[in-house]
Structure formats: C-alpha cells, structure tokens
Amino acid sequence: MVLPVLANKNSLHRRLRIVELVRKRGEVSVDELATAFDVSSVTIRSDLNYLEQQRYLIRAFGKARYVTQRPGENLLAAVPSSATRQAADMAIARMAADFIDDHASAFIGAGLITHKLLPLLADRANLALTLNDIAMVPTVQRFMRCELRLTGGSLDDDSTVLLGPDAERSLSALSLDLVVLEASGIDREGNLLCTDPRLAGVFKAALKNAKRGVVVAFQPTLQGEGEAFCHVSRLGGLVLDDAIDPPTLDLILKAGLDVHRREEGILEFCSK
C-alpha cells in the first residue's frame, strides 16, 4: 500500500500504522488511536480525514472502520469480520489448549474463546475441570471424559454464568494447576480487564489459588474501561491476535513475557 508523499514523515508513518491497525481490528475508536499513538484526538481526526479522502477508511460515530474497494464497483464496503473472528478465536483457543497437560486440575472461566478450547482437550487424560458457565457443560459431556465441577454462585436472568461470593468461595477452596481466563481489555498499566466486575471477582479468586494463569483475548480494548483482574506480569501465558499497537506490545514484553509462538495473526507470550 502506498500513500502520497507527505511533507511530514512522522505523519506518513503514523497514518500507515493507523491503516494497518484498523485493518487488523476492523474498527477502532478515535480515543483508542490517540492513546495508541500518543497524540491528541485532534491529530487523529486530521489523520482520519485524510485517510477517508484516500478511501482507506470510513469514519462513523467516533470510530474508524477499514474498507476495501469491490472490483467493478465505486462503493466502499466494510471488510467482513465474522469469518476472521471465528478463525482467530479457534487459533487462540488451540494455542491456549496446549498449556493444559494430562492430569491437570484447571479452571476454565466463562468466555467465547475459552468455550471453544474445550473440545480441543478431548485427548487429555485424567483432567479435573472446574467451570463457572453452565453452557459449557454440554460441550464437556459431548467431547470429554473428565472430572467436572461447577462453582457455586448466582445466575442473572438469561445468563448461564455463575457469579458472586459463592462462586469466589468455591474457587478459593480448590488447588488448581492452571486457570484459563478471557480478557476484554488491557490498560496502560498492564492490567487485564473484564467488562463485568463480578466476573472479574471470580477470576481473581481463581488466580489466587492457581499455580499458573493463562489469559486469552481477541482484540482487547486498549483503554482503561472494565474491572482489572490480573497484571500481565503474573501470567504464565497470554494468547491474543496481533492487532495490538506497539506501546501495548512493549508493555507486555517489559512485564516479563516473551513472544513464544506466532501463527497467522496470532501471538503467544510466555513467562521467561
């Protein structure tokens, strides 16, 4: 991809990186971009205006969305994201499953990706799994032969996730080899975030009594919204798609995690 030469090389470099980041994530807010590139929102809006004029992006409701030109048409169409998301989720789940060995006692926290890793554990021997999402139980029963527990806890209307003090207490009583949790975001201090504070409480209780923690995420938000449940420096592993900005990557590496494996669009970090 070539953009017209600009007088300011820094602006050119930033705009190229903006396009690449938005292409990978599909849609990114102005605030996220301003934080990612350490510039003002005014500067980002100027960049987006230019990139929209060049037909690389579409701006809508404070966000930038990547677009592509369909052959033979003069219309801008959003890049399909559902197939990409499903493929990324499975690749992340596959890497996360490799952390779980035979004979392990593991807590698998509620989440879309964590649910998808369960069938990938079908060949593990003598697993003891603890779950806090009732919807995961049929998947375990269909694909696995293992010891299965559910945490205590309460359910909200139309929810299958067990939350609250009872769930936290039941996890506090367990000795866990590993927990696998799903994050929705990461803040600038390196804290992994969960949108539901009650679920974050359950995750904290699980981590407290686990020998090792692994976190998965698809395009975690780069702002400080949500409840923190763990700092990346406490993790044994982190698996996420590669649509992360350079400052976030630097933060993860400085926290003591190294890139261990790379697949198409997916990164796996492990503690040193």
Short mmCIF file of C-alpha atoms in Angstrom, two decimals:
data_model
loop_
_atom_site.label_atom_id
_atom_site.label_comp_id
_atom_site.label_asym_id
_atom_site.label_seq_id
_atom_site.Cartn_x
_atom_site.Cartn_y
_atom_site.Cartn_z
CA MET A 1 0.00 0.00 0.00
CA VAL A 2 1.42 3.40 -1.00
CA LEU A 3 0.14 6.73 0.24
CA PRO A 4 1.03 10.05 -1.41
CA VAL A 5 4.23 11.55 -0.03
CA LEU A 6 3.61 13.97 2.81
CA ALA A 7 5.83 16.79 3.97
CA ASN A 8 5.86 15.40 7.50
CA LYS A 9 7.41 11.91 7.54
CA ASN A 10 6.16 11.30 11.06
CA SER A 11 2.59 11.88 9.88
CA LEU A 12 3.12 9.50 6.97
CA HIS A 13 4.50 6.80 9.24
CA ARG A 14 1.66 7.24 11.75
CA ARG A 15 -1.01 7.14 9.05
CA LEU A 16 0.42 3.96 7.58
CA ARG A 17 0.35 2.40 11.04
CA ILE A 18 -3.21 3.63 11.62
CA VAL A 19 -4.38 1.97 8.43
CA GLU A 20 -2.65 -1.27 9.37
CA LEU A 21 -4.05 -1.27 12.91
CA VAL A 22 -7.59 -0.52 11.76
CA ARG A 23 -7.28 -3.15 9.02
CA LYS A 24 -6.41 -5.80 11.59
CA ARG A 25 -9.00 -4.77 14.16
CA GLY A 26 -11.79 -3.86 11.71
CA GLU A 27 -12.89 -0.83 13.74
CA VAL A 28 -11.05 1.40 16.23
CA SER A 29 -12.22 4.48 18.12
CA VAL A 30 -10.56 7.88 17.91
CA ASP A 31 -9.70 7.71 21.61
CA GLU A 32 -8.03 4.32 21.21
CA LEU A 33 -5.95 5.60 18.31
CA ALA A 34 -4.95 8.75 20.19
CA THR A 35 -3.80 6.60 23.11
CA ALA A 36 -2.05 4.06 20.89
CA PHE A 37 -0.02 6.68 19.01
CA ASP A 38 0.39 9.13 21.90
CA VAL A 39 -1.07 12.10 20.03
CA SER A 40 -4.12 14.28 20.52
CA SER A 41 -7.57 13.34 19.27
CA VAL A 42 -7.40 16.43 17.04
CA THR A 43 -4.33 14.98 15.31
CA ILE A 44 -6.01 11.59 14.90
CA ARG A 45 -9.13 13.20 13.41
CA SER A 46 -6.93 15.04 10.92
CA ASP A 47 -5.27 11.73 10.01
CA LEU A 48 -8.63 10.02 9.61
CA ASN A 49 -9.97 12.83 7.46
CA TYR A 50 -7.03 12.37 5.12
CA LEU A 51 -7.31 8.58 5.08
CA GLU A 52 -11.04 8.77 4.45
CA GLN A 53 -10.44 11.08 1.50
CA GLN A 54 -7.99 8.49 0.15
CA ARG A 55 -10.64 5.79 0.64
CA TYR A 56 -8.70 3.68 3.10
CA LEU A 57 -11.12 4.19 5.99
CA ILE A 58 -14.67 5.25 6.80
CA ARG A 59 -15.40 7.38 9.85
CA ALA A 60 -18.60 6.88 11.81
CA PHE A 61 -19.66 7.70 15.38
CA GLY A 62 -16.17 8.48 16.61
CA LYS A 63 -14.62 5.36 15.09
CA ALA A 64 -12.58 4.45 12.04
CA ARG A 65 -13.54 1.39 10.02
CA TYR A 66 -11.40 -0.29 7.41
CA VAL A 67 -12.89 -0.59 3.94
CA THR A 68 -11.98 -2.22 0.67
CA GLN A 69 -12.94 -1.49 -2.93
CA ARG A 70 -15.02 -4.18 -4.57
CA PRO A 71 -13.89 -4.95 -8.11
CA GLY A 72 -16.03 -3.17 -10.65
CA GLU A 73 -17.81 -1.00 -8.09
CA ASN A 74 -17.38 2.52 -6.81
CA LEU A 75 -18.76 1.72 -3.38
CA LEU A 76 -16.82 1.24 -0.21
CA ALA A 77 -17.66 -1.97 1.60
CA ALA A 78 -16.61 -2.99 5.09
CA VAL A 79 -14.28 -5.97 5.31
CA PRO A 80 -16.25 -9.00 6.55
CA SER A 81 -15.26 -9.73 10.13
CA SER A 82 -17.28 -12.73 11.30
CA ALA A 83 -15.21 -15.37 9.49
CA THR A 84 -11.99 -13.65 10.54
CA ARG A 85 -13.15 -13.53 14.15
CA GLN A 86 -14.12 -17.20 14.20
CA ALA A 87 -10.80 -18.27 12.69
CA ALA A 88 -8.86 -16.11 15.17
CA ASP A 89 -10.87 -17.43 18.12
CA MET A 90 -10.07 -21.02 17.15
CA ALA A 91 -6.38 -20.28 16.63
CA ILE A 92 -6.21 -18.59 20.04
CA ALA A 93 -8.10 -21.48 21.65
CA ARG A 94 -5.77 -24.03 20.06
CA MET A 95 -2.70 -22.29 21.47
CA ALA A 96 -4.30 -21.93 24.90
CA ALA A 97 -5.22 -25.63 24.95
CA ASP A 98 -1.53 -26.51 24.64
CA PHE A 99 -0.96 -25.11 28.13
CA ILE A 100 -3.17 -27.84 29.64
CA ASP A 101 -1.45 -31.16 30.28
CA ASP A 102 -2.74 -34.58 31.27
CA HIS A 103 -3.76 -34.95 34.93
CA ALA A 104 -4.18 -31.18 35.38
CA SER A 105 -6.70 -29.53 37.67
CA ALA A 106 -7.90 -26.49 35.73
CA PHE A 107 -10.49 -23.74 35.94
CA ILE A 108 -11.83 -22.59 32.57
CA GLY A 109 -13.52 -19.23 33.00
CA ALA A 110 -16.55 -18.06 31.07
CA GLY A 111 -15.87 -16.66 27.61
CA LEU A 112 -16.36 -17.24 23.89
CA ILE A 113 -12.78 -18.35 23.25
CA THR A 114 -12.48 -20.40 26.43
CA HIS A 115 -15.63 -22.29 25.45
CA LYS A 116 -14.09 -23.13 22.09
CA LEU A 117 -10.98 -24.66 23.62
CA LEU A 118 -12.95 -27.38 25.47
CA PRO A 119 -13.30 -29.80 22.50
CA LEU A 120 -9.55 -29.39 21.93
CA LEU A 121 -8.94 -31.10 25.29
CA ALA A 122 -10.64 -34.33 24.25
CA ASP A 123 -7.36 -36.28 24.17
CA ARG A 124 -6.20 -35.20 27.64
CA ALA A 125 -6.14 -37.90 30.30
CA ASN A 126 -7.46 -37.56 33.85
CA LEU A 127 -8.36 -33.89 33.71
CA ALA A 128 -10.27 -32.25 36.54
CA LEU A 129 -12.13 -29.24 35.17
CA THR A 130 -13.97 -26.52 37.08
CA LEU A 131 -16.33 -24.22 35.21
CA ASN A 132 -18.47 -21.21 36.07
CA ASP A 133 -20.51 -21.24 32.86
CA ILE A 134 -23.35 -23.76 32.76
CA ALA A 135 -23.47 -23.50 28.96
CA MET A 136 -20.06 -25.20 28.80
CA VAL A 137 -21.28 -28.37 30.49
CA PRO A 138 -22.90 -29.99 27.39
CA THR A 139 -19.70 -29.33 25.43
CA VAL A 140 -17.60 -31.10 28.05
CA GLN A 141 -20.06 -34.00 28.22
CA ARG A 142 -20.03 -34.37 24.45
CA PHE A 143 -16.29 -34.24 23.81
CA MET A 144 -14.51 -35.18 27.03
CA ARG A 145 -14.19 -37.80 29.73
CA CYS A 146 -13.03 -35.96 32.84
CA GLU A 147 -13.91 -34.96 36.36
CA LEU A 148 -16.22 -31.96 36.13
CA ARG A 149 -17.21 -29.41 38.74
CA LEU A 150 -19.29 -26.25 38.66
CA THR A 151 -18.63 -23.38 41.00
CA GLY A 152 -21.39 -22.17 43.24
CA GLY A 153 -22.85 -18.75 42.59
CA SER A 154 -25.94 -16.97 41.36
CA LEU A 155 -27.36 -16.51 37.89
CA ASP A 156 -28.81 -13.37 36.42
CA ASP A 157 -31.86 -13.56 34.17
CA ASP A 158 -30.97 -15.14 30.80
CA SER A 159 -27.38 -15.74 31.94
CA THR A 160 -25.55 -19.06 32.23
CA VAL A 161 -22.55 -17.65 34.14
CA LEU A 162 -22.25 -18.30 37.87
CA LEU A 163 -21.13 -15.20 39.77
CA GLY A 164 -20.93 -13.73 43.22
CA PRO A 165 -19.39 -14.59 46.61
CA ASP A 166 -20.38 -18.27 46.48
CA ALA A 167 -18.52 -18.72 43.19
CA GLU A 168 -15.47 -16.97 44.61
CA ARG A 169 -15.52 -19.04 47.82
CA SER A 170 -15.77 -22.33 45.96
CA LEU A 171 -12.71 -21.45 43.88
CA SER A 172 -10.80 -20.34 46.95
CA ALA A 173 -11.19 -23.85 48.34
CA LEU A 174 -9.59 -25.52 45.30
CA SER A 175 -5.97 -26.26 44.49
CA LEU A 176 -5.61 -25.51 40.78
CA ASP A 177 -2.71 -26.24 38.48
CA LEU A 178 -3.94 -23.78 35.88
CA VAL A 179 -6.63 -21.24 35.11
CA VAL A 180 -7.56 -20.11 31.60
CA LEU A 181 -9.43 -16.81 31.52
CA GLU A 182 -10.71 -14.48 28.81
CA ALA A 183 -9.99 -10.74 28.95
CA SER A 184 -11.91 -7.96 27.24
CA GLY A 185 -9.21 -5.31 27.50
CA ILE A 186 -5.84 -4.18 28.81
CA ASP A 187 -4.98 -0.83 30.33
CA ARG A 188 -1.83 1.27 30.14
CA GLU A 189 -0.54 -0.14 33.43
CA GLY A 190 -0.66 -3.69 32.08
CA ASN A 191 -3.79 -4.78 33.91
CA LEU A 192 -6.08 -7.23 32.13
CA LEU A 193 -9.70 -6.18 32.22
CA CYS A 194 -13.14 -7.77 32.37
CA THR A 195 -16.30 -5.88 31.46
CA ASP A 196 -18.29 -7.42 34.33
CA PRO A 197 -16.85 -6.56 37.77
CA ARG A 198 -18.47 -9.66 39.29
CA LEU A 199 -16.79 -11.94 36.76
CA ALA A 200 -13.52 -10.16 37.48
CA GLY A 201 -14.01 -11.11 41.14
CA VAL A 202 -14.40 -14.77 40.18
CA PHE A 203 -11.28 -14.59 38.03
CA LYS A 204 -9.27 -13.06 40.90
CA ALA A 205 -10.34 -15.86 43.24
CA ALA A 206 -9.32 -18.50 40.69
CA LEU A 207 -5.92 -16.91 40.08
CA LYS A 208 -5.22 -16.63 43.79
CA ASN A 209 -5.20 -20.41 44.20
CA ALA A 210 -3.67 -21.40 40.86
CA LYS A 211 -0.08 -22.31 40.12
CA ARG A 212 -0.30 -20.76 36.67
CA GLY A 213 -2.57 -18.33 34.86
CA VAL A 214 -3.20 -18.10 31.12
CA VAL A 215 -5.31 -15.36 29.53
CA VAL A 216 -6.80 -15.25 26.04
CA ALA A 217 -8.25 -12.26 24.22
CA PHE A 218 -9.41 -11.20 20.79
CA GLN A 219 -8.68 -7.55 20.01
CA PRO A 220 -8.62 -6.43 23.64
CA THR A 221 -9.58 -2.78 24.01
CA LEU A 222 -6.63 -0.55 24.74
CA GLN A 223 -8.37 1.77 27.19
CA GLY A 224 -8.88 1.54 30.92
CA GLU A 225 -12.55 0.53 30.80
CA GLY A 226 -13.58 -2.50 32.82
CA GLU A 227 -12.51 -4.16 36.05
CA ALA A 228 -8.89 -5.28 36.42
CA PHE A 229 -8.40 -8.90 37.48
CA CYS A 230 -4.69 -9.54 36.87
CA HIS A 231 -1.46 -7.84 35.83
CA VAL A 232 0.29 -9.35 32.83
CA SER A 233 3.45 -9.86 34.91
CA ARG A 234 1.60 -12.53 36.95
CA LEU A 235 0.76 -14.67 33.94
CA GLY A 236 2.35 -17.84 32.69
CA GLY A 237 0.91 -17.24 29.24
CA LEU A 238 -1.04 -14.75 27.13
CA VAL A 239 -2.56 -15.56 23.73
CA LEU A 240 -4.14 -12.91 21.54
CA ASP A 241 -4.42 -11.71 17.97
CA ASP A 242 -1.65 -9.50 16.63
CA ALA A 243 -3.84 -6.39 16.22
CA ILE A 244 -2.14 -4.65 19.11
CA ASP A 245 -0.34 -1.35 18.99
CA PRO A 246 3.44 -1.08 19.59
CA PRO A 247 3.13 0.51 23.08
CA THR A 248 0.95 -2.38 24.27
CA LEU A 249 3.40 -4.92 22.84
CA ASP A 250 6.27 -3.15 24.61
CA LEU A 251 4.29 -3.18 27.86
CA ILE A 252 3.76 -6.94 27.64
CA LEU A 253 7.43 -7.59 26.92
CA LYS A 254 8.60 -5.30 29.73
CA ALA A 255 6.27 -7.15 32.13
CA GLY A 256 8.35 -10.30 31.66
CA LEU A 257 6.57 -12.16 28.86
CA ASP A 258 8.34 -13.18 25.66
CA VAL A 259 6.83 -13.99 22.29
CA HIS A 260 6.89 -17.78 22.19
CA ARG A 261 4.94 -18.66 19.03
CA ARG A 262 3.50 -16.84 16.07
CA GLU A 263 0.76 -18.09 13.79
CA GLU A 264 -1.14 -16.21 11.13
CA GLY A 265 -2.44 -13.19 13.02
CA ILE A 266 -1.92 -14.78 16.49
CA LEU A 267 0.75 -14.25 19.14
CA GLU A 268 1.54 -16.41 22.16
CA PHE A 269 3.52 -14.92 25.05
CA CYS A 270 5.05 -16.98 27.85
CA SER A 271 6.77 -16.03 31.09
CA LYS A 272 10.55 -16.07 30.94
#
